[in-house]
């Protein structure tokens, strides 16, 4: 296994730091430039999704980098996600993703949310009437078909609670390799990590810094006195401390920044060493669930009941 990768339950490997490519502006040129810069810095995992609007830009940048000899295709890991309006046909949805990326396969395909939306819903904040009943067994069968016919090398889930993971495993022929969820020092996901560990499912953390810069995020994590103190002790940045904490839990982290200085700073978290007392202090931090569901229920006319229920059984 190469440095800075983890082994998944199907024998595939996953780089432990990934680059998130969601951008509210969906600026294709900016995204392409950031991805190319990230490759030069050593990033090898690129996380996208249909709903992010970044698949075309990510694909353009990766193909150009491969053509220019910056990286080999087998050395990069591309993750995309099944949007909630495509649960009825994951195979067609992934084929469309591959067309946008300009690739023959992706490394990992995730169910983005365990909720179903009506087929025409292609926006990230749906109204209450946009939801419909989810047949997860049928969805997962479609995901397994994607794997079977070679459209992807691994399948997994995102935003699945402990209860929903256990329900999925009641009928799954293929165990998901990953559950990608929000996780950081103020939302440590202990119960979920324990359940996933029991079944060999790797937990990957998005918003590992608490989502600063996103509408639903805050700087509460990186501004916390404990994180600040540990950063000062190690001559590191608070962001590096938060990222290293996630890596110390055995998780991979998905970082989102198109700023060159912060991209470099995030990668350097790989070299930071936290001691036992640092981890003890972080575990003393009060947990606060800084998440999309919480933000959405406060900022939309819909109560976003279906999404909020995901968190009520303690994800």
mmCIF file of C-alpha atoms in Angstrom:
data_model
loop_
_atom_site.group_PDB
_atom_site.id
_atom_site.type_symbol
_atom_site.label_atom_id
_atom_site.label_comp_id
_atom_site.label_asym_id
_atom_site.label_seq_id
_atom_site.Cartn_x
_atom_site.Cartn_y
_atom_site.Cartn_z
ATOM 1 C CA UNK A 1 0.000 0.000 0.000
ATOM 2 C CA UNK A 2 1.297 3.427 -0.945
ATOM 3 C CA UNK A 3 1.874 6.063 1.725
ATOM 4 C CA UNK A 4 -1.156 7.986 2.960
ATOM 5 C CA UNK A 5 -3.732 5.474 1.765
ATOM 6 C CA UNK A 6 -6.095 3.181 3.629
ATOM 7 C CA UNK A 7 -7.304 -0.259 2.581
ATOM 8 C CA UNK A 8 -11.051 -0.648 2.028
ATOM 9 C CA UNK A 9 -13.068 -3.792 2.702
ATOM 10 C CA UNK A 10 -12.933 -4.848 -0.960
ATOM 11 C CA UNK A 11 -9.148 -4.573 -1.266
ATOM 12 C CA UNK A 12 -9.176 -1.198 -3.046
ATOM 13 C CA UNK A 13 -7.222 1.688 -1.524
ATOM 14 C CA UNK A 14 -8.314 5.231 -0.704
ATOM 15 C CA UNK A 15 -6.041 8.280 -0.241
ATOM 16 C CA UNK A 16 -6.653 9.568 3.281
ATOM 17 C CA UNK A 17 -6.837 13.221 2.220
ATOM 18 C CA UNK A 18 -9.250 14.075 -0.546
ATOM 19 C CA UNK A 19 -10.080 17.322 -2.304
ATOM 20 C CA UNK A 20 -13.736 18.351 -2.263
ATOM 21 C CA UNK A 21 -14.913 20.183 -5.360
ATOM 22 C CA UNK A 22 -18.286 21.599 -4.375
ATOM 23 C CA UNK A 23 -18.495 25.265 -5.294
ATOM 24 C CA UNK A 24 -21.547 27.445 -4.954
ATOM 25 C CA UNK A 25 -20.324 29.504 -7.914
ATOM 26 C CA UNK A 26 -19.733 26.451 -10.155
ATOM 27 C CA UNK A 27 -16.919 28.321 -11.867
ATOM 28 C CA UNK A 28 -15.508 25.709 -14.247
ATOM 29 C CA UNK A 29 -12.217 27.490 -14.955
ATOM 30 C CA UNK A 30 -11.510 28.089 -11.261
ATOM 31 C CA UNK A 31 -12.290 24.465 -10.433
ATOM 32 C CA UNK A 32 -10.071 23.139 -13.234
ATOM 33 C CA UNK A 33 -7.177 25.330 -12.107
ATOM 34 C CA UNK A 34 -7.599 24.262 -8.473
ATOM 35 C CA UNK A 35 -7.678 20.556 -9.350
ATOM 36 C CA UNK A 36 -4.533 20.860 -11.490
ATOM 37 C CA UNK A 37 -2.781 22.738 -8.690
ATOM 38 C CA UNK A 38 -3.885 20.079 -6.209
ATOM 39 C CA UNK A 39 -2.390 17.317 -8.360
ATOM 40 C CA UNK A 40 0.947 19.122 -8.365
ATOM 41 C CA UNK A 41 0.751 19.371 -4.549
ATOM 42 C CA UNK A 42 0.192 15.632 -4.200
ATOM 43 C CA UNK A 43 -3.586 15.333 -3.896
ATOM 44 C CA UNK A 44 -4.787 12.074 -5.409
ATOM 45 C CA UNK A 45 -8.413 11.792 -4.273
ATOM 46 C CA UNK A 46 -10.981 14.064 -5.918
ATOM 47 C CA UNK A 47 -14.523 14.141 -4.582
ATOM 48 C CA UNK A 48 -17.366 15.377 -6.779
ATOM 49 C CA UNK A 49 -21.100 14.787 -7.289
ATOM 50 C CA UNK A 50 -23.798 15.450 -9.838
ATOM 51 C CA UNK A 51 -25.391 18.076 -7.610
ATOM 52 C CA UNK A 52 -22.062 19.897 -7.124
ATOM 53 C CA UNK A 53 -21.981 20.857 -10.787
ATOM 54 C CA UNK A 54 -18.234 20.186 -10.837
ATOM 55 C CA UNK A 55 -17.988 16.842 -12.651
ATOM 56 C CA UNK A 56 -17.169 18.383 -16.038
ATOM 57 C CA UNK A 57 -14.438 20.623 -14.601
ATOM 58 C CA UNK A 58 -12.947 17.814 -12.503
ATOM 59 C CA UNK A 59 -12.914 15.493 -15.513
ATOM 60 C CA UNK A 60 -11.320 18.120 -17.756
ATOM 61 C CA UNK A 61 -8.566 18.846 -15.240
ATOM 62 C CA UNK A 62 -7.798 15.198 -14.538
ATOM 63 C CA UNK A 63 -7.734 14.163 -18.188
ATOM 64 C CA UNK A 64 -5.445 17.081 -19.054
ATOM 65 C CA UNK A 65 -3.125 16.218 -16.159
ATOM 66 C CA UNK A 66 -2.962 12.598 -17.300
ATOM 67 C CA UNK A 67 -2.292 13.680 -20.888
ATOM 68 C CA UNK A 68 0.488 16.008 -19.705
ATOM 69 C CA UNK A 69 2.136 13.240 -17.683
ATOM 70 C CA UNK A 70 1.523 14.843 -14.279
ATOM 71 C CA UNK A 71 -0.192 11.710 -12.988
ATOM 72 C CA UNK A 72 -1.312 8.263 -14.131
ATOM 73 C CA UNK A 73 -5.005 7.351 -14.105
ATOM 74 C CA UNK A 74 -4.367 4.419 -11.762
ATOM 75 C CA UNK A 75 -2.784 6.774 -9.238
ATOM 76 C CA UNK A 76 -5.853 8.983 -8.798
ATOM 77 C CA UNK A 77 -9.113 8.187 -7.016
ATOM 78 C CA UNK A 78 -12.340 9.767 -8.256
ATOM 79 C CA UNK A 79 -15.483 9.700 -6.117
ATOM 80 C CA UNK A 80 -18.906 10.842 -7.282
ATOM 81 C CA UNK A 81 -22.404 10.450 -5.868
ATOM 82 C CA UNK A 82 -25.897 9.361 -6.809
ATOM 83 C CA UNK A 83 -28.230 12.331 -6.450
ATOM 84 C CA UNK A 84 -31.515 11.757 -4.646
ATOM 85 C CA UNK A 85 -33.666 12.189 -7.780
ATOM 86 C CA UNK A 86 -31.834 9.290 -9.481
ATOM 87 C CA UNK A 87 -32.535 6.481 -6.994
ATOM 88 C CA UNK A 88 -34.783 4.767 -9.549
ATOM 89 C CA UNK A 89 -31.846 4.122 -11.929
ATOM 90 C CA UNK A 90 -28.308 4.331 -10.501
ATOM 91 C CA UNK A 91 -26.816 2.730 -13.626
ATOM 92 C CA UNK A 92 -28.071 5.471 -15.961
ATOM 93 C CA UNK A 93 -27.120 8.139 -13.422
ATOM 94 C CA UNK A 94 -23.553 6.842 -13.219
ATOM 95 C CA UNK A 95 -23.303 6.552 -16.998
ATOM 96 C CA UNK A 96 -24.224 10.236 -17.218
ATOM 97 C CA UNK A 97 -21.633 11.079 -14.563
ATOM 98 C CA UNK A 98 -18.986 9.210 -16.569
ATOM 99 C CA UNK A 99 -19.999 11.144 -19.676
ATOM 100 C CA UNK A 100 -19.588 14.455 -17.824
ATOM 101 C CA UNK A 101 -16.231 13.341 -16.407
ATOM 102 C CA UNK A 102 -15.055 11.911 -19.738
ATOM 103 C CA UNK A 103 -13.987 8.693 -18.007
ATOM 104 C CA UNK A 104 -14.644 4.988 -18.501
ATOM 105 C CA UNK A 105 -15.037 4.304 -14.777
ATOM 106 C CA UNK A 106 -14.813 6.015 -11.412
ATOM 107 C CA UNK A 107 -13.190 4.606 -8.335
ATOM 108 C CA UNK A 108 -16.095 5.055 -5.942
ATOM 109 C CA UNK A 109 -19.811 5.786 -6.304
ATOM 110 C CA UNK A 110 -21.776 6.804 -3.215
ATOM 111 C CA UNK A 111 -25.478 7.158 -2.448
ATOM 112 C CA UNK A 112 -25.431 10.863 -1.609
ATOM 113 C CA UNK A 113 -28.379 10.874 0.832
ATOM 114 C CA UNK A 114 -30.726 8.150 2.117
ATOM 115 C CA UNK A 115 -33.748 10.054 0.815
ATOM 116 C CA UNK A 116 -35.515 10.031 -2.544
ATOM 117 C CA UNK A 117 -36.600 13.074 -4.532
ATOM 118 C CA UNK A 118 -38.905 13.287 -7.505
ATOM 119 C CA UNK A 119 -37.074 12.755 -10.835
ATOM 120 C CA UNK A 120 -37.048 16.417 -11.896
ATOM 121 C CA UNK A 121 -35.465 17.768 -8.690
ATOM 122 C CA UNK A 122 -31.971 18.898 -9.692
ATOM 123 C CA UNK A 123 -31.366 21.554 -7.039
ATOM 124 C CA UNK A 124 -29.609 21.052 -3.679
ATOM 125 C CA UNK A 125 -32.307 22.448 -1.358
ATOM 126 C CA UNK A 126 -35.587 20.710 -2.173
ATOM 127 C CA UNK A 127 -39.019 21.706 -0.938
ATOM 128 C CA UNK A 128 -41.063 19.356 1.200
ATOM 129 C CA UNK A 129 -43.274 18.354 -1.730
ATOM 130 C CA UNK A 130 -40.182 17.237 -3.703
ATOM 131 C CA UNK A 131 -39.659 14.157 -1.540
ATOM 132 C CA UNK A 132 -40.985 10.703 -2.344
ATOM 133 C CA UNK A 133 -40.767 7.286 -0.731
ATOM 134 C CA UNK A 134 -37.345 5.679 -0.833
ATOM 135 C CA UNK A 135 -36.937 2.027 -1.838
ATOM 136 C CA UNK A 136 -33.384 1.574 -0.584
ATOM 137 C CA UNK A 137 -33.300 -2.090 -1.486
ATOM 138 C CA UNK A 138 -33.953 -1.251 -5.134
ATOM 139 C CA UNK A 139 -31.437 1.611 -5.025
ATOM 140 C CA UNK A 140 -28.714 -0.578 -3.597
ATOM 141 C CA UNK A 141 -29.417 -3.294 -6.158
ATOM 142 C CA UNK A 142 -28.771 -0.651 -8.825
ATOM 143 C CA UNK A 143 -25.548 0.389 -7.110
ATOM 144 C CA UNK A 144 -24.411 -3.231 -7.047
ATOM 145 C CA UNK A 145 -25.195 -3.445 -10.755
ATOM 146 C CA UNK A 146 -22.926 -0.423 -11.370
ATOM 147 C CA UNK A 147 -20.143 -2.364 -9.686
ATOM 148 C CA UNK A 148 -20.915 -5.580 -11.525
ATOM 149 C CA UNK A 149 -20.710 -4.040 -15.015
ATOM 150 C CA UNK A 150 -17.502 -2.116 -14.257
ATOM 151 C CA UNK A 151 -18.752 1.459 -14.109
ATOM 152 C CA UNK A 152 -17.056 1.858 -10.714
ATOM 153 C CA UNK A 153 -14.618 -0.045 -8.542
ATOM 154 C CA UNK A 154 -16.315 0.507 -5.188
ATOM 155 C CA UNK A 155 -19.744 1.506 -3.909
ATOM 156 C CA UNK A 156 -20.659 3.204 -0.667
ATOM 157 C CA UNK A 157 -22.977 5.645 1.052
ATOM 158 C CA UNK A 158 -23.003 9.158 2.451
ATOM 159 C CA UNK A 159 -24.958 10.726 5.317
ATOM 160 C CA UNK A 160 -26.181 7.335 6.573
ATOM 161 C CA UNK A 161 -26.955 7.062 10.284
ATOM 162 C CA UNK A 162 -26.150 3.980 12.373
ATOM 163 C CA UNK A 163 -29.738 2.786 11.997
ATOM 164 C CA UNK A 164 -29.716 3.254 8.231
ATOM 165 C CA UNK A 165 -26.400 1.417 7.881
ATOM 166 C CA UNK A 166 -27.814 -1.556 9.774
ATOM 167 C CA UNK A 167 -30.997 -1.504 7.685
ATOM 168 C CA UNK A 168 -28.957 -1.474 4.463
ATOM 169 C CA UNK A 169 -26.942 -4.474 5.594
ATOM 170 C CA UNK A 170 -30.146 -6.476 6.073
ATOM 171 C CA UNK A 171 -30.442 -6.892 2.286
ATOM 172 C CA UNK A 172 -27.118 -5.784 0.741
ATOM 173 C CA UNK A 173 -25.164 -8.397 -1.200
ATOM 174 C CA UNK A 174 -22.189 -5.995 -1.287
ATOM 175 C CA UNK A 175 -21.233 -4.183 1.912
ATOM 176 C CA UNK A 176 -20.572 -0.467 1.318
ATOM 177 C CA UNK A 177 -16.883 0.352 1.483
ATOM 178 C CA UNK A 178 -17.368 3.894 2.819
ATOM 179 C CA UNK A 179 -19.845 6.036 4.729
ATOM 180 C CA UNK A 180 -19.006 9.693 4.082
ATOM 181 C CA UNK A 181 -20.442 11.932 6.799
ATOM 182 C CA UNK A 182 -19.794 15.251 8.473
ATOM 183 C CA UNK A 183 -17.213 14.687 11.211
ATOM 184 C CA UNK A 184 -14.878 16.991 13.110
ATOM 185 C CA UNK A 185 -13.676 17.578 16.698
ATOM 186 C CA UNK A 186 -17.060 19.023 17.675
ATOM 187 C CA UNK A 187 -19.083 16.234 16.064
ATOM 188 C CA UNK A 188 -17.036 13.131 16.641
ATOM 189 C CA UNK A 189 -19.476 10.464 15.398
ATOM 190 C CA UNK A 190 -18.476 7.928 18.053
ATOM 191 C CA UNK A 191 -21.544 5.709 17.740
ATOM 192 C CA UNK A 192 -21.447 5.720 13.953
ATOM 193 C CA UNK A 193 -17.717 5.007 13.824
ATOM 194 C CA UNK A 194 -18.224 2.055 16.154
ATOM 195 C CA UNK A 195 -21.010 0.590 14.002
ATOM 196 C CA UNK A 196 -19.052 1.097 10.788
ATOM 197 C CA UNK A 197 -15.941 -0.444 12.321
ATOM 198 C CA UNK A 198 -17.966 -3.519 13.276
ATOM 199 C CA UNK A 199 -18.916 -4.066 9.634
ATOM 200 C CA UNK A 200 -15.617 -3.007 8.068
ATOM 201 C CA UNK A 201 -17.019 0.222 6.611
ATOM 202 C CA UNK A 202 -14.533 3.079 6.378
ATOM 203 C CA UNK A 203 -15.752 6.453 7.673
ATOM 204 C CA UNK A 204 -14.727 9.403 5.515
ATOM 205 C CA UNK A 205 -15.170 12.898 6.960
ATOM 206 C CA UNK A 206 -16.502 15.835 5.008
ATOM 207 C CA UNK A 207 -16.474 19.323 6.558
ATOM 208 C CA UNK A 208 -13.612 18.140 8.821
ATOM 209 C CA UNK A 209 -13.031 21.761 9.856
ATOM 210 C CA UNK A 210 -16.711 22.402 10.622
ATOM 211 C CA UNK A 211 -17.472 23.806 7.180
ATOM 212 C CA UNK A 212 -16.108 27.374 7.378
ATOM 213 C CA UNK A 213 -16.973 29.193 4.185
ATOM 214 C CA UNK A 214 -20.129 27.137 3.600
ATOM 215 C CA UNK A 215 -23.588 28.512 4.298
ATOM 216 C CA UNK A 216 -24.207 25.779 6.874
ATOM 217 C CA UNK A 217 -20.744 25.855 8.449
ATOM 218 C CA UNK A 218 -18.978 27.991 11.046
ATOM 219 C CA UNK A 219 -15.453 28.672 12.291
ATOM 220 C CA UNK A 220 -16.386 27.277 15.721
ATOM 221 C CA UNK A 221 -14.034 24.301 15.367
ATOM 222 C CA UNK A 222 -10.891 26.137 14.260
ATOM 223 C CA UNK A 223 -11.586 29.016 16.666
ATOM 224 C CA UNK A 224 -12.008 26.750 19.689
ATOM 225 C CA UNK A 225 -9.445 27.502 22.444
ATOM 226 C CA UNK A 226 -8.430 23.838 22.754
ATOM 227 C CA UNK A 227 -7.709 23.546 19.027
ATOM 228 C CA UNK A 228 -5.913 26.895 19.082
ATOM 229 C CA UNK A 229 -3.784 25.833 22.070
ATOM 230 C CA UNK A 230 -2.766 22.518 20.491
ATOM 231 C CA UNK A 231 -1.894 24.318 17.253
ATOM 232 C CA UNK A 232 0.341 26.752 19.146
ATOM 233 C CA UNK A 233 2.009 23.873 21.001
ATOM 234 C CA UNK A 234 2.968 22.115 17.742
ATOM 235 C CA UNK A 235 3.666 25.255 15.680
ATOM 236 C CA UNK A 236 0.807 24.193 13.432
ATOM 237 C CA UNK A 237 -2.432 25.788 12.285
ATOM 238 C CA UNK A 238 -5.838 25.043 13.861
ATOM 239 C CA UNK A 239 -6.975 23.540 10.551
ATOM 240 C CA UNK A 240 -4.060 21.111 10.592
ATOM 241 C CA UNK A 241 -4.917 20.062 14.148
ATOM 242 C CA UNK A 242 -8.554 19.402 13.238
ATOM 243 C CA UNK A 243 -7.561 17.410 10.152
ATOM 244 C CA UNK A 244 -4.965 15.394 12.031
ATOM 245 C CA UNK A 245 -7.542 14.573 14.701
ATOM 246 C CA UNK A 246 -9.779 13.067 12.015
ATOM 247 C CA UNK A 247 -6.904 11.046 10.589
ATOM 248 C CA UNK A 248 -6.053 9.799 14.099
ATOM 249 C CA UNK A 249 -9.548 8.304 14.308
ATOM 250 C CA UNK A 250 -8.751 6.120 11.299
ATOM 251 C CA UNK A 251 -10.902 8.234 8.990
ATOM 252 C CA UNK A 252 -10.036 9.901 5.727
ATOM 253 C CA UNK A 253 -10.838 13.596 5.347
ATOM 254 C CA UNK A 254 -12.302 15.565 2.440
ATOM 255 C CA UNK A 255 -11.042 19.147 2.472
ATOM 256 C CA UNK A 256 -12.502 21.898 0.343
ATOM 257 C CA UNK A 257 -10.401 24.889 -0.544
ATOM 258 C CA UNK A 258 -9.362 26.364 -3.870
ATOM 259 C CA UNK A 259 -6.924 28.722 -2.126
ATOM 260 C CA UNK A 260 -3.350 27.637 -2.856
ATOM 261 C CA UNK A 261 -2.001 28.489 0.600
ATOM 262 C CA UNK A 262 -4.770 26.607 2.399
ATOM 263 C CA UNK A 263 -4.531 23.654 0.014
ATOM 264 C CA UNK A 264 -0.843 23.312 0.891
ATOM 265 C CA UNK A 265 -1.577 23.816 4.593
ATOM 266 C CA UNK A 266 -4.186 21.058 4.529
ATOM 267 C CA UNK A 267 -1.796 18.573 2.922
ATOM 268 C CA UNK A 268 0.842 19.327 5.544
ATOM 269 C CA UNK A 269 -1.531 17.974 8.203
ATOM 270 C CA UNK A 270 -0.242 14.562 7.121
ATOM 271 C CA UNK A 271 3.064 15.346 8.838
ATOM 272 C CA UNK A 272 1.634 16.658 12.120
ATOM 273 C CA UNK A 273 1.847 14.344 15.148
ATOM 274 C CA UNK A 274 -0.677 14.744 17.958
ATOM 275 C CA UNK A 275 0.154 13.209 21.318
ATOM 276 C CA UNK A 276 -2.136 11.344 23.690
ATOM 277 C CA UNK A 277 -2.846 14.454 25.758
ATOM 278 C CA UNK A 278 -3.881 16.387 22.675
ATOM 279 C CA UNK A 279 -6.481 13.744 21.857
ATOM 280 C CA UNK A 280 -7.703 13.692 25.468
ATOM 281 C CA UNK A 281 -8.160 17.465 25.400
ATOM 282 C CA UNK A 282 -10.056 17.357 22.105
ATOM 283 C CA UNK A 283 -12.412 14.747 23.539
ATOM 284 C CA UNK A 284 -13.307 17.266 26.249
ATOM 285 C CA UNK A 285 -14.705 19.688 23.670
ATOM 286 C CA UNK A 286 -18.460 20.125 23.775
ATOM 287 C CA UNK A 287 -20.059 18.481 20.775
ATOM 288 C CA UNK A 288 -22.118 20.618 18.462
ATOM 289 C CA UNK A 289 -23.659 19.214 15.323
ATOM 290 C CA UNK A 290 -22.772 21.793 12.683
ATOM 291 C CA UNK A 291 -24.519 20.313 9.708
ATOM 292 C CA UNK A 292 -26.546 20.883 6.588
ATOM 293 C CA UNK A 293 -29.764 19.490 7.988
ATOM 294 C CA UNK A 294 -29.660 21.904 10.921
ATOM 295 C CA UNK A 295 -28.937 24.856 8.628
ATOM 296 C CA UNK A 296 -31.594 23.861 6.108
ATOM 297 C CA UNK A 297 -34.310 23.511 8.706
ATOM 298 C CA UNK A 298 -33.533 27.073 9.824
ATOM 299 C CA UNK A 299 -33.179 28.639 6.376
ATOM 300 C CA UNK A 300 -35.884 27.175 4.163
ATOM 301 C CA UNK A 301 -39.656 27.418 4.075
ATOM 302 C CA UNK A 302 -39.768 23.630 4.230
ATOM 303 C CA UNK A 303 -39.067 22.129 7.660
ATOM 304 C CA UNK A 304 -36.854 19.641 5.776
ATOM 305 C CA UNK A 305 -38.321 16.946 7.967
ATOM 306 C CA UNK A 306 -36.990 14.001 6.004
ATOM 307 C CA UNK A 307 -33.380 15.126 6.175
ATOM 308 C CA UNK A 308 -33.624 16.144 9.803
ATOM 309 C CA UNK A 309 -34.844 12.679 10.752
ATOM 310 C CA UNK A 310 -31.458 11.315 9.636
ATOM 311 C CA UNK A 311 -29.803 12.978 12.564
ATOM 312 C CA UNK A 312 -32.439 12.245 15.182
ATOM 313 C CA UNK A 313 -31.327 8.629 15.604
ATOM 314 C CA UNK A 314 -27.781 9.866 16.317
ATOM 315 C CA UNK A 315 -25.851 9.498 13.123
#
